[in-house]
Short mmCIF file of C-alpha atoms and ligand atoms in Angstrom, two decimals:
data_model
loop_
_atom_site.label_atom_id
_atom_site.label_comp_id
_atom_site.label_asym_id
_atom_site.label_seq_id
_atom_site.Cartn_x
_atom_site.Cartn_y
_atom_site.Cartn_z
CA MET A 1 -0.05 0.06 0.02
CA THR A 2 2.68 2.47 0.99
CA ASP A 3 4.61 1.54 -2.13
CA THR A 4 1.79 2.42 -4.38
CA LEU A 5 1.40 5.70 -2.65
CA THR A 6 5.07 6.67 -2.79
CA ALA A 7 6.02 5.19 -6.00
CA PRO A 8 5.68 7.76 -8.85
CA ALA A 9 2.65 7.01 -10.96
CA PRO A 10 3.74 5.80 -14.41
CA THR A 11 3.29 8.70 -16.95
CA ASP A 12 2.80 8.53 -20.62
CA ALA A 13 6.50 9.40 -20.91
CA ASP A 14 7.38 6.07 -19.42
CA VAL A 15 5.56 3.99 -21.73
CA LEU A 16 6.10 3.85 -25.50
CA THR A 17 3.54 1.82 -27.55
CA ILE A 18 4.14 1.57 -31.24
CA ARG A 19 2.67 -0.38 -34.26
CA ARG A 20 4.54 -3.79 -34.25
CA PRO A 21 7.89 -3.20 -36.11
CA ASP A 22 9.88 -5.16 -38.72
CA ASP A 23 13.53 -5.75 -38.99
CA TRP A 24 14.59 -5.16 -42.61
CA HIS A 25 18.13 -6.66 -42.29
CA VAL A 26 19.14 -9.56 -40.15
CA HIS A 27 21.49 -12.53 -39.99
CA LEU A 28 19.81 -15.58 -38.46
CA ARG A 29 22.54 -18.14 -39.35
CA ASP A 30 21.84 -21.82 -39.44
CA GLY A 31 22.02 -24.97 -37.20
CA GLU A 32 22.74 -24.45 -33.50
CA MET A 33 23.42 -20.73 -33.99
CA LEU A 34 20.01 -20.27 -35.66
CA ASN A 35 18.39 -21.99 -32.69
CA PHE A 36 20.40 -19.69 -30.44
CA CYS A 37 19.51 -16.33 -32.05
CA ALA A 38 16.25 -16.69 -34.04
CA ASP A 39 13.84 -15.92 -31.29
CA TYR A 40 15.74 -12.67 -30.11
CA THR A 41 14.56 -11.33 -33.40
CA ALA A 42 11.25 -12.93 -33.61
CA ARG A 43 10.05 -11.63 -30.08
CA GLN A 44 10.67 -8.11 -31.05
CA PHE A 45 9.74 -7.98 -34.81
CA ALA A 46 6.92 -9.39 -36.82
CA ARG A 47 8.76 -9.88 -39.86
CA ALA A 48 12.60 -9.62 -40.74
CA ILE A 49 14.34 -9.67 -44.05
CA VAL A 50 16.87 -12.71 -43.68
CA MET A 51 20.28 -12.40 -45.15
CA PRO A 52 21.23 -15.29 -47.33
CA ASN A 53 24.94 -15.47 -46.49
CA LEU A 54 25.03 -19.08 -45.32
CA VAL A 55 27.80 -21.50 -46.35
CA PRO A 56 26.80 -22.42 -49.13
CA PRO A 57 24.84 -19.24 -49.80
CA ILE A 58 20.77 -19.37 -50.63
CA THR A 59 20.87 -19.19 -54.44
CA THR A 60 17.65 -21.17 -55.39
CA GLU A 61 14.15 -21.13 -54.40
CA ALA A 62 14.18 -24.53 -53.00
CA MET A 63 17.07 -23.51 -50.72
CA GLY A 64 15.21 -20.34 -49.63
CA ALA A 65 12.18 -22.44 -48.88
CA ALA A 66 13.95 -24.91 -46.78
CA TYR A 67 15.76 -22.15 -44.91
CA ARG A 68 12.55 -20.55 -44.15
CA ASP A 69 11.21 -23.81 -42.76
CA ARG A 70 14.36 -24.22 -40.39
CA ILE A 71 13.85 -20.62 -39.25
CA LEU A 72 10.25 -21.30 -38.34
CA ALA A 73 11.13 -24.70 -36.65
CA ALA A 74 13.71 -22.87 -34.48
CA LEU A 75 11.09 -20.83 -32.81
CA PRO A 76 8.99 -21.41 -29.81
CA GLU A 77 5.56 -22.71 -30.34
CA GLY A 78 3.07 -20.06 -31.09
CA ARG A 79 5.59 -17.30 -31.95
CA ALA A 80 4.03 -15.30 -34.87
CA PHE A 81 7.05 -14.19 -37.12
CA GLU A 82 7.35 -14.20 -40.80
CA PRO A 83 11.00 -14.55 -42.16
CA LEU A 84 11.05 -12.80 -45.50
CA MET A 85 13.76 -14.64 -47.63
CA THR A 86 16.36 -13.23 -49.89
CA ALA A 87 18.48 -14.78 -52.63
CA TYR A 88 22.22 -14.33 -52.75
CA LEU A 89 23.50 -13.13 -56.14
CA THR A 90 26.61 -14.80 -57.63
CA ASP A 91 28.28 -14.25 -61.06
CA THR A 92 26.33 -17.26 -62.51
CA ILE A 93 22.91 -17.12 -60.62
CA ASP A 94 20.11 -17.83 -63.19
CA PRO A 95 17.79 -14.98 -63.68
CA ASP A 96 14.80 -17.22 -64.10
CA GLU A 97 15.38 -19.12 -60.86
CA VAL A 98 15.38 -15.63 -59.06
CA ALA A 99 12.29 -14.74 -60.79
CA ARG A 100 10.48 -18.06 -60.03
CA GLY A 101 11.49 -17.66 -56.27
CA PHE A 102 9.99 -14.12 -56.20
CA GLN A 103 6.75 -15.02 -58.13
CA SER A 104 6.29 -18.15 -55.86
CA GLY A 105 6.57 -15.76 -52.80
CA VAL A 106 9.55 -17.56 -51.48
CA PHE A 107 11.94 -14.59 -52.10
CA THR A 108 11.20 -11.06 -51.28
CA ALA A 109 14.26 -9.65 -52.53
CA CYS A 110 18.08 -10.38 -53.85
CA LYS A 111 21.11 -9.46 -51.91
CA LEU A 112 24.17 -8.18 -53.60
CA TYR A 113 27.38 -8.89 -51.77
CA PRO A 114 30.48 -7.77 -53.65
CA ALA A 115 32.67 -10.75 -53.69
CA ASN A 116 34.89 -10.77 -50.46
CA ALA A 117 33.30 -7.76 -49.02
CA THR A 118 32.10 -9.13 -45.77
CA THR A 119 31.35 -12.47 -43.70
CA ASN A 120 30.67 -15.21 -46.08
CA SER A 121 30.72 -13.14 -49.25
CA ALA A 122 33.34 -15.22 -51.18
CA SER A 123 30.67 -16.31 -53.53
CA GLY A 124 29.40 -12.76 -54.12
CA VAL A 125 29.63 -10.87 -57.41
CA SER A 126 33.14 -10.20 -58.78
CA ASP A 127 31.81 -7.51 -61.26
CA VAL A 128 28.43 -5.95 -61.22
CA LYS A 129 28.30 -6.28 -64.97
CA LYS A 130 28.04 -9.85 -64.63
CA ILE A 131 24.55 -9.69 -63.24
CA TRP A 132 23.22 -7.36 -65.61
CA PRO A 133 20.58 -9.94 -66.87
CA VAL A 134 19.52 -10.58 -63.41
CA LEU A 135 19.17 -6.98 -62.58
CA ASP A 136 17.06 -6.50 -65.82
CA LYS A 137 14.82 -9.25 -64.94
CA MET A 138 14.34 -8.00 -61.26
CA GLN A 139 13.58 -4.50 -62.74
CA SER A 140 10.92 -6.11 -64.93
CA ILE A 141 9.27 -7.86 -62.07
CA ASP A 142 9.63 -5.28 -59.58
CA MET A 143 11.83 -7.20 -57.13
CA PRO A 144 13.84 -5.15 -54.92
CA LEU A 145 17.74 -5.32 -54.85
CA LEU A 146 19.36 -5.11 -51.51
CA VAL A 147 22.97 -3.91 -51.59
CA HIS A 148 26.02 -4.39 -49.31
CA GLY A 149 27.57 -1.00 -50.57
CA GLU A 150 31.39 -1.42 -50.31
CA VAL A 151 33.98 -1.78 -52.94
CA VAL A 152 36.67 -4.37 -52.24
CA SER A 153 39.70 -3.07 -53.97
CA ALA A 154 42.63 -3.38 -51.51
CA ASP A 155 43.77 0.10 -53.07
CA ILE A 156 40.77 1.76 -51.39
CA ASP A 157 40.97 2.67 -47.70
CA ILE A 158 38.44 0.69 -45.74
CA PHE A 159 37.02 3.99 -44.42
CA ASP A 160 36.25 5.01 -48.01
CA ARG A 161 34.70 1.76 -49.48
CA GLU A 162 31.13 2.86 -49.10
CA ALA A 163 31.49 6.28 -50.65
CA VAL A 164 33.49 4.87 -53.54
CA PHE A 165 30.80 2.08 -54.06
CA LEU A 166 28.07 4.91 -54.51
CA GLU A 167 30.12 6.48 -57.37
CA GLN A 168 31.70 3.36 -59.02
CA VAL A 169 28.92 0.78 -58.59
CA LEU A 170 25.51 2.07 -57.30
CA GLY A 171 25.31 5.25 -59.45
CA PRO A 172 25.83 3.40 -62.71
CA VAL A 173 23.32 0.42 -61.64
CA MET A 174 20.53 2.86 -60.91
CA LYS A 175 21.19 4.78 -64.26
CA ALA A 176 21.05 1.66 -66.07
CA PHE A 177 18.05 0.33 -64.22
CA PRO A 178 15.90 3.42 -63.26
CA ARG A 179 12.93 1.43 -62.20
CA LEU A 180 14.81 -1.08 -60.10
CA ARG A 181 14.02 -0.60 -56.34
CA VAL A 182 17.30 -0.57 -54.25
CA VAL A 183 17.86 -0.70 -50.57
CA LEU A 184 21.36 0.45 -49.59
CA GLU A 185 21.89 -1.55 -46.54
CA HIS A 186 23.37 -0.49 -43.25
CA ILE A 187 24.45 2.95 -44.32
CA THR A 188 27.48 4.41 -42.26
CA THR A 189 28.45 7.71 -44.05
CA GLU A 190 26.96 11.22 -44.71
CA ASP A 191 27.82 10.43 -48.31
CA SER A 192 25.12 7.64 -48.33
CA VAL A 193 22.64 9.76 -46.50
CA ARG A 194 22.91 12.38 -49.13
CA PHE A 195 22.88 9.83 -52.02
CA VAL A 196 19.50 8.56 -50.72
CA GLU A 197 18.01 11.86 -49.98
CA GLN A 198 18.89 13.20 -53.29
CA GLY A 199 18.33 10.19 -55.15
CA PRO A 200 14.87 8.97 -56.64
CA GLU A 201 12.02 7.37 -55.09
CA THR A 202 13.48 3.97 -56.06
CA ILE A 203 16.23 4.23 -53.40
CA ALA A 204 15.94 3.82 -49.66
CA ALA A 205 18.25 2.83 -46.82
CA THR A 206 18.48 0.71 -43.69
CA ILE A 207 20.33 2.04 -40.62
CA THR A 208 21.48 -0.08 -37.88
CA ALA A 209 21.15 0.60 -34.19
CA HIS A 210 24.83 0.26 -33.58
CA HIS A 211 25.86 2.82 -36.32
CA LEU A 212 23.48 5.15 -34.62
CA ARG A 213 25.67 4.89 -31.46
CA ILE A 214 29.20 3.92 -32.32
CA ASP A 215 31.98 5.79 -34.17
CA ARG A 216 35.40 4.56 -35.20
CA ASN A 217 36.99 5.49 -31.93
CA ASP A 218 34.73 2.98 -30.24
CA MET A 219 36.90 0.24 -31.89
CA PHE A 220 40.13 1.57 -30.21
CA LYS A 221 39.01 2.76 -26.68
CA GLY A 222 41.81 1.77 -24.33
CA GLY A 223 42.61 -1.11 -26.62
CA ILE A 224 41.21 -3.00 -29.51
CA ARG A 225 37.51 -3.70 -29.28
CA PRO A 226 36.38 -6.44 -31.44
CA HIS A 227 32.76 -6.39 -30.44
CA ALA A 228 32.50 -2.84 -31.83
CA TYR A 229 33.75 -4.22 -35.19
CA CYS A 230 31.25 -4.83 -37.93
CA LEU A 231 31.14 -4.18 -41.78
CA PRO A 232 30.74 -1.55 -43.09
CA VAL A 233 33.11 -0.37 -40.33
CA ALA A 234 32.00 2.59 -38.12
CA LYS A 235 33.20 5.79 -39.48
CA ARG A 236 34.15 9.30 -38.05
CA ARG A 237 31.68 11.07 -35.65
CA HIS A 238 30.42 13.49 -38.03
CA HIS A 239 29.07 10.36 -40.17
CA ARG A 240 27.38 9.14 -37.10
CA GLU A 241 25.68 12.49 -36.53
CA ALA A 242 24.46 12.41 -40.25
CA LEU A 243 22.81 8.83 -39.65
CA ARG A 244 21.26 10.05 -36.45
CA LYS A 245 19.64 12.95 -38.18
CA ALA A 246 18.34 10.84 -41.05
CA ALA A 247 17.03 8.32 -38.77
CA VAL A 248 14.98 10.75 -36.89
CA SER A 249 14.16 12.96 -39.86
CA GLY A 250 10.80 11.27 -40.70
CA ASN A 251 11.95 10.68 -44.25
CA PRO A 252 10.48 7.42 -45.32
CA LYS A 253 13.55 6.52 -47.32
CA PHE A 254 15.24 5.62 -44.06
CA PHE A 255 14.01 2.67 -42.04
CA LEU A 256 15.21 0.08 -39.36
CA GLY A 257 17.56 -2.76 -40.26
CA THR A 258 19.49 -4.11 -37.45
CA ASP A 259 22.22 -5.97 -39.25
CA SER A 260 22.26 -8.17 -36.15
CA ALA A 261 25.21 -10.59 -36.93
CA PRO A 262 26.06 -13.13 -34.32
CA HIS A 263 29.46 -14.68 -34.03
CA GLN A 264 30.86 -16.93 -31.29
CA ARG A 265 32.96 -14.88 -28.78
CA SER A 266 36.11 -16.99 -29.68
CA ASP A 267 35.63 -15.86 -33.38
CA LYS A 268 35.33 -12.22 -32.55
CA GLU A 269 38.27 -12.31 -29.87
CA SER A 270 40.76 -13.50 -32.31
CA ALA A 271 43.88 -12.41 -33.98
CA CYS A 272 41.50 -12.08 -37.17
CA GLY A 273 38.20 -11.37 -35.52
CA CYS A 274 34.92 -11.55 -37.47
CA ALA A 275 32.99 -8.64 -38.36
CA GLY A 276 29.31 -8.41 -36.92
CA ILE A 277 27.51 -7.12 -34.03
CA PHE A 278 24.77 -9.04 -32.33
CA SER A 279 22.19 -6.54 -31.53
CA ALA A 280 18.94 -8.47 -31.66
CA PRO A 281 18.53 -9.10 -27.86
CA VAL A 282 18.50 -5.21 -27.27
CA ALA A 283 17.34 -3.96 -30.71
CA LEU A 284 14.33 -1.80 -29.98
CA GLU A 285 15.78 -0.69 -26.69
CA SER A 286 18.86 0.67 -28.39
CA TYR A 287 17.04 2.42 -31.10
CA ALA A 288 14.71 4.03 -28.34
CA LYS A 289 17.73 5.36 -26.49
CA THR A 290 18.95 7.05 -29.56
CA PHE A 291 15.58 8.39 -30.68
CA GLU A 292 15.15 9.66 -27.09
CA GLU A 293 18.74 11.36 -27.07
CA MET A 294 17.64 13.16 -30.20
CA GLY A 295 14.30 14.25 -28.80
CA ALA A 296 12.38 12.25 -31.42
CA LEU A 297 10.65 9.23 -29.65
CA ASP A 298 7.60 10.24 -31.52
CA ARG A 299 9.34 9.53 -34.95
CA LEU A 300 10.38 5.87 -33.96
CA GLU A 301 7.14 4.41 -34.97
CA GLY A 302 7.58 5.56 -38.60
CA PHE A 303 11.29 4.41 -38.90
CA ALA A 304 10.56 1.16 -37.08
CA SER A 305 7.25 0.16 -38.40
CA GLU A 306 5.79 2.14 -41.27
CA PHE A 307 8.45 3.20 -43.78
CA GLY A 308 9.89 -0.32 -44.37
CA PRO A 309 6.36 -1.85 -45.38
CA ARG A 310 5.77 1.12 -47.48
CA PHE A 311 9.07 0.70 -49.48
CA TYR A 312 8.63 -3.06 -49.82
CA GLN A 313 5.05 -2.61 -50.69
CA LEU A 314 3.87 -4.78 -48.09
CA PRO A 315 0.97 -4.27 -45.43
CA MET A 316 1.84 -2.76 -42.07
CA ASN A 317 1.68 -4.95 -39.12
CA GLU A 318 -1.61 -4.82 -37.08
CA GLY A 319 -0.62 -5.15 -33.50
CA GLN A 320 1.39 -2.97 -31.16
CA ILE A 321 4.43 -3.33 -28.95
CA THR A 322 5.31 -1.65 -25.67
CA LEU A 323 8.61 -0.37 -24.50
CA ARG A 324 8.67 0.79 -20.76
CA ARG A 325 11.27 3.11 -19.40
CA LYS A 326 13.04 1.02 -16.85
CA SER A 327 16.95 0.57 -16.34
CA GLN A 328 17.82 -2.92 -17.82
CA PRO A 329 21.14 -4.31 -17.45
CA ILE A 330 22.41 -6.01 -20.55
CA PRO A 331 24.46 -9.13 -19.77
CA GLU A 332 28.28 -9.31 -20.49
CA LEU A 333 27.81 -12.67 -22.21
CA LEU A 334 24.76 -14.80 -23.44
CA THR A 335 25.36 -18.41 -23.37
CA ALA A 336 23.52 -21.57 -24.53
CA ASP A 337 24.44 -25.19 -25.74
CA GLY A 338 28.17 -24.43 -26.14
CA ILE A 339 27.63 -21.00 -27.81
CA GLU A 340 28.87 -17.77 -26.14
CA ILE A 341 27.89 -14.29 -27.69
CA VAL A 342 28.80 -10.98 -26.45
CA PRO A 343 25.62 -8.84 -27.27
CA PHE A 344 25.61 -5.23 -28.26
CA HIS A 345 25.44 -3.01 -25.17
CA ALA A 346 27.16 -5.84 -23.10
CA GLY A 347 27.58 -4.70 -19.49
CA GLU A 348 25.72 -1.41 -19.92
CA ALA A 349 22.28 -0.28 -18.81
CA VAL A 350 19.81 0.70 -21.19
CA ALA A 351 16.71 2.84 -20.24
CA TRP A 352 14.11 0.97 -21.82
CA VAL A 353 12.60 -2.61 -21.42
CA PHE A 354 10.78 -4.31 -24.51
CA GLU A 355 7.55 -5.69 -22.93
CA GLY A 356 5.98 -7.26 -26.01
C1 NCD C 1 27.67 -9.71 -41.49
C2 NCD C 1 27.80 -11.08 -40.97
O1 NCD C 1 28.49 -11.34 -40.02
O2 NCD C 1 27.18 -11.91 -41.71
N1 NCD C 1 28.69 -8.97 -40.68
C3 NCD C 1 28.70 -7.55 -40.47
O3 NCD C 1 29.70 -7.10 -40.04
N2 NCD C 1 27.44 -6.78 -40.69
C4 NCD C 1 27.78 -9.54 -42.94
C5 NCD C 1 27.29 -8.05 -43.42
O4 NCD C 1 26.16 -7.75 -43.33
O5 NCD C 1 28.25 -7.48 -43.92
ZN1 ZN C 2 24.20 -7.74 -42.87
#
């Protein structure tokens, strides 16, 4: 009784209710790792665009359908979650296979990884000219192209690879295929923000939770920090500021895509550590923290739940989710069945709790 009298009554400012969101870019992996990570995404998001960079990559309709079934089987009974599958473009992928997968509803989009740009991209595209017929087919059936926007040349500084990609690859692709809908994934630079803002209606971009919070200094704070390493790599602070402004701007060309990418702790804390940040356990809380810092909590719903479906031409979700303002300690390590993963925000407290 005393408690209820003395505790401050919850106010509207302590509860944030928004339309159920989607994650427009996530890595759910396979096997034990899939079992480990899938529900972190499924509990927060109604749908997710699932990346196809498995080994071997998802290149056929049958592989896409089988992977979708494995994802659904990895979830707890009764979890309502729709994985939206993607095809991994290779130099030799058959345009008709991609089209069949799209028309049957297995594939929602195709993903372009420049060969060797990132984790599991060895089978990616060595020269975008090689996939011209696929891009042509995709444009004709209105199938979206999702892009890992980095060139891979060793001559180009790693911090410049995204900006150079815009000029050398994406610009020419969009010129050749003016009706192709393109999502520039996990943007990290002011250059990309400008490219998308100034581009036609056919281009949009996803922004991760972590690129809204870290800059390149976070990889070297008092020593090398493998858990802040992802690709595209975090850039200078002014780029992060441009991303934050774009995310809260209300411009529907920018929407949520976590790029949550789990790797075993031992694979990250290594002489040659893997790229990827596992943000799924704390994704919405992290975005809410950033939007609140920007004085823009009222813009979170558009970014998380409305602009993605609008671009993908899918219905918005019906239900709602609630975040409550309450300090939430994030564990240093998540473990299960021999898997150990350090999540984003490990060891910190975030100010919001996802309540479902
Ligand atoms: C991703 C992964 O681990 O699959 N890693 C990452 O740093 N984002 C691949 C990717 O999206 O680049
Ligand atoms: Zn990714």
